[in-house]
Every structure is written in structure tokens, then in C-alpha cells.
Tab-separated table of C-alpha atoms and ligand atoms in Angstrom:
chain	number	residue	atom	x	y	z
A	90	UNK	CA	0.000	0.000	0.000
A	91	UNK	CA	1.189	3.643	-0.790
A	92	UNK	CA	0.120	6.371	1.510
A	93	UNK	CA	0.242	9.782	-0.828
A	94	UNK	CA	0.364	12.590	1.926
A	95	UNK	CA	0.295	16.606	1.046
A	96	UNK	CA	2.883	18.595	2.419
A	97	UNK	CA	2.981	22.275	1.541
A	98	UNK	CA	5.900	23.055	-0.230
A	99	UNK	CA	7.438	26.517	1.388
A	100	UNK	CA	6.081	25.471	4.927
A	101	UNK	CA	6.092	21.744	4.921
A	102	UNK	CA	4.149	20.441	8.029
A	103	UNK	CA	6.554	19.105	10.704
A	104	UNK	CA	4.276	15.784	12.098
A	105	UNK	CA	3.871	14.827	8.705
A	106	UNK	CA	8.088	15.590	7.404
A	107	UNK	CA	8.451	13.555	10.794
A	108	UNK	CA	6.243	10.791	9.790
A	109	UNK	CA	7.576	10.773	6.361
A	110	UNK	CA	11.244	10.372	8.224
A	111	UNK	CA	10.351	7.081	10.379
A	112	UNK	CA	9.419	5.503	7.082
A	113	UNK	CA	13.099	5.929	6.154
A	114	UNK	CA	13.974	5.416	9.615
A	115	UNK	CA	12.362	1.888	9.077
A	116	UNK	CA	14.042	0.942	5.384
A	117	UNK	CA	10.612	2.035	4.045
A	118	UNK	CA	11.090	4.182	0.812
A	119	UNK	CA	9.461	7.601	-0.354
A	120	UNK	CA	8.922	9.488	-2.970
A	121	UNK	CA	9.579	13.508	-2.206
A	122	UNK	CA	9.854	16.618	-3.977
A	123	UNK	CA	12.874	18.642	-5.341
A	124	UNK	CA	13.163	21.800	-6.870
A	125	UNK	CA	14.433	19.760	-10.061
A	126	UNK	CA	12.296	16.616	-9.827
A	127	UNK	CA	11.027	14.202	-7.118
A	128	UNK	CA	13.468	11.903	-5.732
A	129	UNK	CA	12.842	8.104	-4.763
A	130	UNK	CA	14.132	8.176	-1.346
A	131	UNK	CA	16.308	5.397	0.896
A	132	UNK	CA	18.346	6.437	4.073
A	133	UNK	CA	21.511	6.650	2.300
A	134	UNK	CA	23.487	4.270	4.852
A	135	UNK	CA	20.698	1.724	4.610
A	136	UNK	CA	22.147	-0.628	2.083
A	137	UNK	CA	19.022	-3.315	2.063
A	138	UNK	CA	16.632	0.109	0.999
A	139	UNK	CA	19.141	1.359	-1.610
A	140	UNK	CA	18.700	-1.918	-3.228
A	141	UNK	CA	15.075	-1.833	-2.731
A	142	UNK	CA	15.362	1.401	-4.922
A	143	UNK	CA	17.342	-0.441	-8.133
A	144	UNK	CA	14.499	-3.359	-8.314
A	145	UNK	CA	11.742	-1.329	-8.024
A	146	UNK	CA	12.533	1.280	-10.980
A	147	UNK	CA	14.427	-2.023	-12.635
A	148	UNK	CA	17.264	0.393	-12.746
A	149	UNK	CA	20.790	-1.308	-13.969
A	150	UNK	CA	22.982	-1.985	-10.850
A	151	UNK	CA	25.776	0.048	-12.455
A	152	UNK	CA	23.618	3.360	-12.310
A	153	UNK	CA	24.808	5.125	-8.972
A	154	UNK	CA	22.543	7.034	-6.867
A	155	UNK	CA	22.817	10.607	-5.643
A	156	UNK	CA	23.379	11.446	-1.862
A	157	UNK	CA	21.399	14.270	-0.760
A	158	UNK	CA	22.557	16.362	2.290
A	159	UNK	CA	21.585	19.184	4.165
A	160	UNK	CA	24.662	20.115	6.046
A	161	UNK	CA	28.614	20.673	6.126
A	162	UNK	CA	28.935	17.568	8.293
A	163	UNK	CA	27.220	15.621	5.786
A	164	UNK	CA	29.361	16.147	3.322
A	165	UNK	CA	32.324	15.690	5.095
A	166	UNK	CA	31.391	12.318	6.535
A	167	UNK	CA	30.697	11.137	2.897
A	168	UNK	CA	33.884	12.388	0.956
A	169	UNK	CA	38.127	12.470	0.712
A	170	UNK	CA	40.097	15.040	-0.900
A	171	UNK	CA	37.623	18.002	-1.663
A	172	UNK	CA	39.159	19.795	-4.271
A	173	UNK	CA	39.185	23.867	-3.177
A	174	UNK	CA	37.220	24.329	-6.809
A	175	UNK	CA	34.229	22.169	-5.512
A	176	UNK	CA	33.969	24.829	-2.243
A	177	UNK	CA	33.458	27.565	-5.049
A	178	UNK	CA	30.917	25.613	-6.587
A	179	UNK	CA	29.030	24.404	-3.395
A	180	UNK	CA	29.320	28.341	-2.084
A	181	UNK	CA	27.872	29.469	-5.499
A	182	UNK	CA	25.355	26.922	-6.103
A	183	UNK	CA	24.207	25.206	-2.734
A	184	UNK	CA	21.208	24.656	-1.697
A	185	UNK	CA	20.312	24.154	-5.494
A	186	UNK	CA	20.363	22.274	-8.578
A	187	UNK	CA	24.325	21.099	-8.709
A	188	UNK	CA	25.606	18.057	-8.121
A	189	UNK	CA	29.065	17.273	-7.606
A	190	UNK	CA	30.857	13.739	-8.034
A	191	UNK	CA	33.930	13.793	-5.036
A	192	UNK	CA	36.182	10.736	-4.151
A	193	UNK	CA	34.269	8.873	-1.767
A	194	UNK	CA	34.938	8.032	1.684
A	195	UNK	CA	34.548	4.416	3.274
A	196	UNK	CA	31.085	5.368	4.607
A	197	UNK	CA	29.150	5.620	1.772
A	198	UNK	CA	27.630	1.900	0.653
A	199	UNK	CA	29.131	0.576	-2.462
A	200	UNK	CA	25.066	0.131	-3.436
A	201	UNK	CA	24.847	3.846	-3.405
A	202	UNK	CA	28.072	3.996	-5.474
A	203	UNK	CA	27.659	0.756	-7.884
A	204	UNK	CA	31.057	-0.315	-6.593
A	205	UNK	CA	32.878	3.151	-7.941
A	206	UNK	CA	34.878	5.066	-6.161
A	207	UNK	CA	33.082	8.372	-6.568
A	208	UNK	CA	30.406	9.470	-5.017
A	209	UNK	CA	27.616	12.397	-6.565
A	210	UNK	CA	26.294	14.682	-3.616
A	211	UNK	CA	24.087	17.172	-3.627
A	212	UNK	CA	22.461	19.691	-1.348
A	213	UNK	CA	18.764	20.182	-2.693
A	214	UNK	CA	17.039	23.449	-1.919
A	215	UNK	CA	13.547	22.447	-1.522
A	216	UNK	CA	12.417	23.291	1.532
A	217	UNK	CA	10.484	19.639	1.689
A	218	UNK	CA	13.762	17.581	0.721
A	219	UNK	CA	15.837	19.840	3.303
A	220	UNK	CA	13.222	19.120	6.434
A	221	UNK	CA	12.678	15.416	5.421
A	222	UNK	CA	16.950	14.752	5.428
A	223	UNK	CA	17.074	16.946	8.218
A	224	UNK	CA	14.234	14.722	9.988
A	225	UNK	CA	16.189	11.735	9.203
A	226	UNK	CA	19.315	12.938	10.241
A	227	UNK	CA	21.311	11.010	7.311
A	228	UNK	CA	21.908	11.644	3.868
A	229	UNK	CA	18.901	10.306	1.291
A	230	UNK	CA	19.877	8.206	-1.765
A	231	UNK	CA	17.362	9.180	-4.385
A	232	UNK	CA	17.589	8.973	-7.881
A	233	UNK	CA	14.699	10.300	-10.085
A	234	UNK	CA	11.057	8.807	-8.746
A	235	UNK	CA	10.335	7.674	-12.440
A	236	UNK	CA	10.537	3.388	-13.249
A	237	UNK	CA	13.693	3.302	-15.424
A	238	UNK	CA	14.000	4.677	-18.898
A	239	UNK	CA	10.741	6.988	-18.418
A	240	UNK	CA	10.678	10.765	-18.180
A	241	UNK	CA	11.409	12.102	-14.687
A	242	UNK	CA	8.609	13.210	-12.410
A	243	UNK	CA	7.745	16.785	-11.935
A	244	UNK	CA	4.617	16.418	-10.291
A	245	UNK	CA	2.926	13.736	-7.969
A	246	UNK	CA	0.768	12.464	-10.310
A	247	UNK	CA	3.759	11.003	-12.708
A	248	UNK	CA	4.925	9.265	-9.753
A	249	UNK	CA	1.707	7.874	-8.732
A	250	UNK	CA	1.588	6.643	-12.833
A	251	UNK	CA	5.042	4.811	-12.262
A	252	UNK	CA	5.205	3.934	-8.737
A	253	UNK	CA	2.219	3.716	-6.918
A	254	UNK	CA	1.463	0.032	-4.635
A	255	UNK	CA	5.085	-0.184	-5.531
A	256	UNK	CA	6.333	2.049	-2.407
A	257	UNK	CA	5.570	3.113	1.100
A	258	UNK	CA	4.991	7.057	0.455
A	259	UNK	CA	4.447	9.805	-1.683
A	260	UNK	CA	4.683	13.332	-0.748
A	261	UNK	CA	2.819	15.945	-2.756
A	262	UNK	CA	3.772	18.868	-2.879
A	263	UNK	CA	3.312	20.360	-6.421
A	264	UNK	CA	4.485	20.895	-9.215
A	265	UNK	CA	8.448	21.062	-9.167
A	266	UNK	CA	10.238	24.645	-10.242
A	267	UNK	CA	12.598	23.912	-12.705
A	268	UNK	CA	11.468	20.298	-14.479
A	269	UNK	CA	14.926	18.864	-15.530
A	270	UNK	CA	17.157	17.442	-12.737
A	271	UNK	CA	20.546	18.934	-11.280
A	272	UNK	CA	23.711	19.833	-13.321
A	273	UNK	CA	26.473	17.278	-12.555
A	274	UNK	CA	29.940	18.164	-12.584
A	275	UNK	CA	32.672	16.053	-11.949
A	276	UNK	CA	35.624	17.660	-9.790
A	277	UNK	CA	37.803	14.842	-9.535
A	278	UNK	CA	39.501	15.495	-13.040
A	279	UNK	CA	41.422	18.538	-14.247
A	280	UNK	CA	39.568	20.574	-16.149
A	281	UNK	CA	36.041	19.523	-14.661
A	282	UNK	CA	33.675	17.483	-16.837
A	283	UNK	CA	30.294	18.119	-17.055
A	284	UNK	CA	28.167	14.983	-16.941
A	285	UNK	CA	25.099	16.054	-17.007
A	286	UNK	CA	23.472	19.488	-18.148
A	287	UNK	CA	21.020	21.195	-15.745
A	288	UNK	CA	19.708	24.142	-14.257
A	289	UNK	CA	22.919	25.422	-13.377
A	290	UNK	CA	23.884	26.692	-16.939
A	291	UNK	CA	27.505	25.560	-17.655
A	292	UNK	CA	28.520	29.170	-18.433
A	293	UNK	CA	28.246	30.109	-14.574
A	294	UNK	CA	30.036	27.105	-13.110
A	295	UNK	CA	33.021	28.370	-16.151
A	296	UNK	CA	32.465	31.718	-14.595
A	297	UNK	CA	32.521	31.008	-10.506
A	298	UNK	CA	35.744	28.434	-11.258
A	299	UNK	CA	37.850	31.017	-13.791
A	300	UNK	CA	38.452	27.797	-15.945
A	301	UNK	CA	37.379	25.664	-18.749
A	302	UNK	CA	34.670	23.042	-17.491
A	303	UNK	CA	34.984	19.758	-20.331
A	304	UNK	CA	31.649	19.129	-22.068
A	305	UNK	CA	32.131	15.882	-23.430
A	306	UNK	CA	29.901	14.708	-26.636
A	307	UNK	CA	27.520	12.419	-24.237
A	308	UNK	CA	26.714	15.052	-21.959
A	309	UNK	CA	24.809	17.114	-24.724
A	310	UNK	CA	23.127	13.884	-25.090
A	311	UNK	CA	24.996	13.110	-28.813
A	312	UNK	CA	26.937	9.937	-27.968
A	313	UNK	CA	27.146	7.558	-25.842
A	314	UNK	CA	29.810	7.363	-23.214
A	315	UNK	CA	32.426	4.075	-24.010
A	316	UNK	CA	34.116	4.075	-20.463
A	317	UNK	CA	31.392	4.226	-17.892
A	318	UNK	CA	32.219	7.924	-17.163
A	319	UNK	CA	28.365	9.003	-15.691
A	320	UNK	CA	26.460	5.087	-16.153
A	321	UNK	CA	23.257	6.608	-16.627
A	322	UNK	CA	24.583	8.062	-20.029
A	323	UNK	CA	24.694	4.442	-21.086
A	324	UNK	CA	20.986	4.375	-21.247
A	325	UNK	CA	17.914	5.463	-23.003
A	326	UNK	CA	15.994	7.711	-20.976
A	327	UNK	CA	12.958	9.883	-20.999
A	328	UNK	CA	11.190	8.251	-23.539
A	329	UNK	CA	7.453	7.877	-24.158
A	330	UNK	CA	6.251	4.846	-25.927
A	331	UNK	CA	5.558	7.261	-28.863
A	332	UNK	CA	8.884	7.377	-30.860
A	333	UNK	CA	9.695	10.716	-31.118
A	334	UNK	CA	11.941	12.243	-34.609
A	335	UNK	CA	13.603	15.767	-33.121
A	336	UNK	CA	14.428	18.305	-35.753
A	337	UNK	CA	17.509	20.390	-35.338
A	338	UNK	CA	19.094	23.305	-36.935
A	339	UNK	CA	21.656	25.040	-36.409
A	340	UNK	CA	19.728	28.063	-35.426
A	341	UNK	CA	16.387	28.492	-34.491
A	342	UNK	CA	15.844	32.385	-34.768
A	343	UNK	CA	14.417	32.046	-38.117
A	344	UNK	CA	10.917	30.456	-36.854
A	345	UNK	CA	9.774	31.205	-40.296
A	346	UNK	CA	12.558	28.550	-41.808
A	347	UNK	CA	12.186	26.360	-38.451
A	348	UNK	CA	8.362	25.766	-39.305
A	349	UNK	CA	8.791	24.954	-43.037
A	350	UNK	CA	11.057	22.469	-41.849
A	351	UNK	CA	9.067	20.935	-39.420
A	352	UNK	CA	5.990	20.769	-41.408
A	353	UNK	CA	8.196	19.136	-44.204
A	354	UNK	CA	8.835	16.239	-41.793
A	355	UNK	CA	5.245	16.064	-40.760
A	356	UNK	CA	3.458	16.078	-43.776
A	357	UNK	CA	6.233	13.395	-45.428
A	358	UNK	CA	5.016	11.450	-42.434
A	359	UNK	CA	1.540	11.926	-43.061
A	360	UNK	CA	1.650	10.989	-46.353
A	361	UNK	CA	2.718	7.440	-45.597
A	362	UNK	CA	-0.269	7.323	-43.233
A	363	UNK	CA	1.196	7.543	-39.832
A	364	UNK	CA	-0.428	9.604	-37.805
A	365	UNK	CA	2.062	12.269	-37.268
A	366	UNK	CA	1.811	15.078	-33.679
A	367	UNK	CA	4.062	17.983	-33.212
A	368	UNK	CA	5.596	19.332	-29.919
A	369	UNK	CA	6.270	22.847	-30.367
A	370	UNK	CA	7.399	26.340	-29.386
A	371	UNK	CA	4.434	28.604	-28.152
A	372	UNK	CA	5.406	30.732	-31.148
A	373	UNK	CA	5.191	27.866	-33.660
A	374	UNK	CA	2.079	25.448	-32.485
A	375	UNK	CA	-1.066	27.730	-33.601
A	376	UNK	CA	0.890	27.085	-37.552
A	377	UNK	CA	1.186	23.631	-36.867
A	378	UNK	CA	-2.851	23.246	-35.615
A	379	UNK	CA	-3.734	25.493	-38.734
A	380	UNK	CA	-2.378	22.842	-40.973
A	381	UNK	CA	-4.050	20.209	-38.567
A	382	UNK	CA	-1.935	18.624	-36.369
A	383	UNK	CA	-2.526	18.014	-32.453
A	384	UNK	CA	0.124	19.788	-30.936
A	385	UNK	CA	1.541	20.224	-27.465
A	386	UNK	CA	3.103	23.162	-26.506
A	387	UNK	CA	6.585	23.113	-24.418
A	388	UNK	CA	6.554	27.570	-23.962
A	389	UNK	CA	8.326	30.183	-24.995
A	390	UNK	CA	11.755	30.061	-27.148
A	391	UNK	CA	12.338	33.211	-25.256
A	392	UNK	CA	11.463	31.745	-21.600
A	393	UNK	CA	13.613	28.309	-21.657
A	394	UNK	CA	12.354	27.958	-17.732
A	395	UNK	CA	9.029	27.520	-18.992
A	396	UNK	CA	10.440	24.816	-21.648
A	397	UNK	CA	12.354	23.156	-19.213
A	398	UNK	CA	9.685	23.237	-16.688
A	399	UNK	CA	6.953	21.617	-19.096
A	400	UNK	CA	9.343	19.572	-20.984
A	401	UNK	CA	8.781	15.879	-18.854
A	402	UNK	CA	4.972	16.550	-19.163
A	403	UNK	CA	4.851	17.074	-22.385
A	404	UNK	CA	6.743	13.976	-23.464
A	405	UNK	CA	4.265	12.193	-20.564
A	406	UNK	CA	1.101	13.642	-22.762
A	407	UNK	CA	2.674	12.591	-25.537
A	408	UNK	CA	1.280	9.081	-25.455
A	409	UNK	CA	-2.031	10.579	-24.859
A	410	UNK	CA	-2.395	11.766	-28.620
A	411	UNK	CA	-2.328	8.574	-29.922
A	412	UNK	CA	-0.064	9.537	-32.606
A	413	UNK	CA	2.262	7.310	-34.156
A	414	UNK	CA	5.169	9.665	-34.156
A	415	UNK	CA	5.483	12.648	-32.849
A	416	UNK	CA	8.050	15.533	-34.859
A	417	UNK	CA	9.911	17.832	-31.799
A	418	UNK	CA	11.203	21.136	-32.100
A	419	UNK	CA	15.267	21.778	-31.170
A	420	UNK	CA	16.001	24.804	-29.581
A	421	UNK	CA	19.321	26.496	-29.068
A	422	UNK	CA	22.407	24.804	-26.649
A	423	UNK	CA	22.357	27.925	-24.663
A	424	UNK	CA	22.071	28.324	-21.023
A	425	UNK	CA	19.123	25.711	-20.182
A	426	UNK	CA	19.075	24.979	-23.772
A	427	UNK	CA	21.741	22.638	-22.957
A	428	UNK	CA	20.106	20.708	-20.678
A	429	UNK	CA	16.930	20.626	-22.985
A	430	UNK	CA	18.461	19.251	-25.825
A	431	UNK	CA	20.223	16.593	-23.857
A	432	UNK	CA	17.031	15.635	-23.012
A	433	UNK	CA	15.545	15.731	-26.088
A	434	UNK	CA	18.165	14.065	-27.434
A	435	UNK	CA	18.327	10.978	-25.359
A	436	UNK	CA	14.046	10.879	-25.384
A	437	UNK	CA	14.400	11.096	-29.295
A	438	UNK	CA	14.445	7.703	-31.740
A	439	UNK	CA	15.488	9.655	-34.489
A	440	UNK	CA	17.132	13.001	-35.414
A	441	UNK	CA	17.261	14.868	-38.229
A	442	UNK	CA	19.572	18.229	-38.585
A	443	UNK	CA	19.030	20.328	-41.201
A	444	UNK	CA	21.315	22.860	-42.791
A	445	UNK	CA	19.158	26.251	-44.016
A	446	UNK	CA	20.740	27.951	-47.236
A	447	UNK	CA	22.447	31.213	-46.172
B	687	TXA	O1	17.923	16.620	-9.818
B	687	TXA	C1	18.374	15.513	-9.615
B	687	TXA	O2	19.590	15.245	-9.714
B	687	TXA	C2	17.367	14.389	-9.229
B	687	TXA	C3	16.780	14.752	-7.869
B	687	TXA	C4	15.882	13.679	-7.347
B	687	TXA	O3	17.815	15.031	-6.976
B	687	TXA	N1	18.019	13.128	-9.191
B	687	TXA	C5	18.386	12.449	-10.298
B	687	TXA	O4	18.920	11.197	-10.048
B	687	TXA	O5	18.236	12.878	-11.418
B	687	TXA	P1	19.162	10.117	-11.175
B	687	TXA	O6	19.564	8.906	-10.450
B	687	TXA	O7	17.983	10.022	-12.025
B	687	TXA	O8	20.400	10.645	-11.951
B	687	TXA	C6	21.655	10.651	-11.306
B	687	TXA	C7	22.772	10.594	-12.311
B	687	TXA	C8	22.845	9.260	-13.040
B	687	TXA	O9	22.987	9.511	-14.418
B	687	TXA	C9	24.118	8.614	-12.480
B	687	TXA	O10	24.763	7.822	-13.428
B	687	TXA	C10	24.938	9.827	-12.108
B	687	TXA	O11	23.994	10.736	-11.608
B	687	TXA	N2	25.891	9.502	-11.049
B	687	TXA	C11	25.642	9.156	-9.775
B	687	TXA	N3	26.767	8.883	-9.099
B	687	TXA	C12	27.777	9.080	-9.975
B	687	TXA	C13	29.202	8.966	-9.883
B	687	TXA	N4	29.807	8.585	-8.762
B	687	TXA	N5	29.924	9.256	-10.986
B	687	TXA	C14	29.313	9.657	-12.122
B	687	TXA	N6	27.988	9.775	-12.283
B	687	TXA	C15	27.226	9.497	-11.216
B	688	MG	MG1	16.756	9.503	-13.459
């Protein structure tokens, strides 16, 4: 049986935080809000729960979890050899949307790990995740509250789709505020590697650290990884059952040009009698529905919060149309943009990207 509790999110209520923390206490597991995504939750140091998490999503064993902290002492009980560049990072970034991957020390399980010898913290800043790890008085293991190879959760209702009867809580609190999960760097090597594209744009974290952070191929979502660098780039992810074909350019100012392109790909489509939707830009979609396509709408080009924020409900919904294929916008690799296409990227089955005449 799983109990689904509401817990405001600014001023979560302490009895129920408190009675979400003795299911941990216990080896239960919940799922709880971030400000990225919600979290599937396990007392970090309780190895028989963290294994608990890999069956139920039917995650791969060599994915490592994230520890989530709320404190100094923490983080110093669960890593060796802090780099002074990760202190810049946690000052700039922490409580928020950055996770960093640190040489871990001999407390953290090798479950939480998958046997590496790393470890990816991070200090969440929703005030729901900070009470409940605070309640427990250990760091949570959590990876996305999604069953593997689905889009991550951004509301309670996608967990309750994926996990519900399947765990002991989850805690509602809303709608999450920024929809794709944390930017993770890796400080162990020199220069840093970005492994993951998030919120954190990886212009600031170049910024704060005064150096060059290394975006490999895989973390833009365009290859996969050979040496197990970040696991979870190994696998699909994200993906509705409705294959998706993303259209890229190399510049998506010209909506005009961006459009014609799209619509190119759709009607093609059409005309070998699939039934063909289109996930759009809020300037493009009223085009697309003119020319009669069901379309859902991510935002604004010029808002990529409200892109980001819509994007794993949007690729949830897109099963809903019915549509054999669906034909997805790009949108530039700038700031979030990164961490969008990634996304997309990894969600898509195919990709097209087109060159426009100059
Ligand atoms: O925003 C987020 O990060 C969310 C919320 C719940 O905190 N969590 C999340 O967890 O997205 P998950 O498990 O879905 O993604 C964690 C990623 C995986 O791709 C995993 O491979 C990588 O972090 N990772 C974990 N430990 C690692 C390590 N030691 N070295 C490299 N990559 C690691
Ligand atoms: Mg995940």
C-alpha cells in the first residue's frame, strides 16, 4: 500500500516531514519533492533500501545514486580530498540544482556507489527535501522517482503513474520549479567534466571556477559514453512509448525557416499514413494546428524555464495523442538549452539536422 500525503511546499508540516522520516527510519522508501524533480528516497546508509530502490525502478545496478545532504557535516562524513574548486561551486550553487561527483569516503555503501569510487552529492534546496533529510538525520539516496528509462517526475501524479502500490509514500507537494534534474559536474579530473546538463547553466560554473569546465559529446546527449564515465549516459531515458523524430538546426531564430522544416517532416510522415503530432514552441504550435496537427506546446523560445519546466509533461502527454510519431522542435544549446536538448536528445528515436541555405 502507498500512503500519498500533502505537504505544503514553502512550509512543509513538521508531524507529517516527521512521519515521512520514520518511514526511512524503518528501510521504508518515499517518494519527495525537489526543486528539479522528485526523488525516490532510501536512508543513504541503509544498504538493504538502496537496493530496494534499483528493483523497483528495474534500474541497472551500475547506475549510482545521488546522496542528498543538508549540512557541512554531511558532506564531510561522505567524501576524501575536496578539491578547493568544488567549495566555489558548493558556495555558489548550494542549496540548489548542482551536483558534484567527489572521491568517496569508506562510509558511503558501495550500493549507493555501484562499486565506484566516486560518489555524486548534492544539497537540494527544496524546503520539503531539506526538512525530510534533516528529519532523518542522514543523507537520502534518491535517484529520479520515475521506473527506469521513463521521463522524470515533476509532479505527484507522474509518480503515482510509475510507482504507486510499488512504495511506502508519496509526498505531494506540487508541481516542481525547474522540471529537468541537477547539473552534474565532476571535480575529480582537471579541467572539470560536465556529466550532465542542468539548471545550473555551464557558463556560470566556467564563470565562478575562472576555468574551462569539459563538455564531453555524451553530456549534450549526442553519444554515448564508451568508459562508464556518468552510467546513466549508457541508457535510453525519458522516452514515451511514442517514438519521437527531433528536428535540429543550427539556429532556431528564423521560426519562419524552423516551421517549413518541421511541417516538411510532418506532412512526409503523413503521407505514408502515420499519424504524425508535433511538440512545439508557443510561437510555432497555432501554424502547426492550422495545418491540422494536435500539438503540445513546451513555452516560450524566449522563456527556456518555462520549456524546461513543461518539458517531462509534455513527453508524458505525448502518449495521450495517440499519434504514431510525434516531430519535436530543437532549440538552441544555450544556457538551459543545454540541458533541454540533452534531453531531447536521449528521449528522441530519431534526429534529423538540417542545414538552411544562407
Ligand atoms: O535533480 C536531480 O539530480 C534528481 C533529484 C531527485 O535530486 N536526481 C536524479 O537522479 O536525477 P538520477 O539517479 O535520475 O540521476 C543521477 C545521475 C545518473 O545519471 C548517475 O549515473 C549519475 O547521476 N551519477 C551518480 N553517481 C555518480 C558517480 N559517482 N559518478 C558519475 N555519475 C554518477
Ligand atoms: Mg533519473
Amino acid at each position: 500500500m502507498t500512503k500519498v500525503v500533502r505537504v505544503n511546499a514553502l512550509k512543509p508540516d513538521r508531524g507529517v516531514i516527521d512521519e515521512v522520516a520514520n518511514v526511512l527510519k524503518s528501510g521504508g522508501l518515499c517518494a519527495f519533492p525537489t526543486e528539479t524533480v522528485y526523488g525516490l528516497g532510501a536512508d543513504g546508509y541503509n544498504r538493504e533500501a538502496v537496493m530496494r530502490i534499483f528493483k523497483i525502478k528495474g534500474r541497472p545496478p551500475d547506475n549510482p545514486l545521488i546522496m542528498h545532504i543538508s549540512s557541512r557535516e554531511m558532506l564531510d562524513e561522505l567524501v576524501i580530498d575536496v578539491p578547493e574548486i568544488a567549495y566555489r561551486l558548493i558556495d555558489f550553487a548550494w542549496p540548489g540544482p548542482l551536483t558534484l561527483v567527489l572521491k568517496k569516503s569508506a562510509k558511503v555503501p558501495k550500493e549507493v556507489t555501484a562499486g565506484l569510487p566516486t560518489v555524486a552529492i548534492r544539497c537540494p534546496g527544496h524546503p520539503v527535501a531539506l526538512d525530510l533529510i534533516n528529519a532523518l538525520g542522514r543523507p537520502i539516496a534518491a535517484p529520479s522517482a520515475n521506473l527506469s528509462g521513463r521521463p522524470s517526475p515533476t509532479n505527484a501524479h507522474h509518480v503515482i503513474e510509475d510507482l504507486m502500490g510499488l512504495i511506502d509514500v508519496i509526498v505531494d507537494s506540487g508541481e516542481t520549479f525547474f522540471g529537468v534534474e541537477s547539473t552534474i559536474i565532476d571535480v575529480t579530473s582537471d579541467p572539470p567534466t560536465l556529466l550532465r546538463p542542468g539548471p545550473v547553466a555551464v557558463e556560470d560554473l566556467i564563470r565562478v571556477l575562472g576555468k574551462e569546465v569539459k563538455i564531453p559529446l555524451f553530456a549534450r546527449g549526442l553519444s554515448e559514453s564508451e568508459v562508464s564515465l556518468s552510467p546513466g549516459t549508457k541508457y535510453r531515458h525519458y522516452s514515451p512509448n511514442t517514438p519521437l523524430l527531433l528536428v535540429e538546426l543550427e539556429d532556431y531564430r528564423d521560426v519562419k525557416a524552423l516551421t517549413t522544416v518541421v511541417l516538411s517532416h510532418a506532412n512526409e510522415l503523413t503521407s505514408k499514413g502515420l499519424k504524425v503530432a508535433i511538440v512545439a514552441s508557443s510561437e510555432t504550435a497555432e501554424q502547426y494546428r492550422t495545418m491540422g496537427y494536435d500539438v503540445l506546446v513546451l513555452g516560450s523560445r524566449s522563456n527556456l524555464f518555462e520549456v524546461a519546466h513543461n518539458l517531462f509533461d509534455v513527453l508524458r502527454l505525448c502518449d495521450s495523442l495517440k499519434a504514431d510519431i510525434a516531430v519535436v522542435e530543437g532549440f538552441n544549446e544555450v544556457g538551459l538549452g543545454l540541458a533541454i536538448m540533452n534531453r531531447l536528445r536521449k528521449a528522441a528515436k530519431y534526429r534529423v539536422l538540417t542545414t538552411l541555405p544562407k
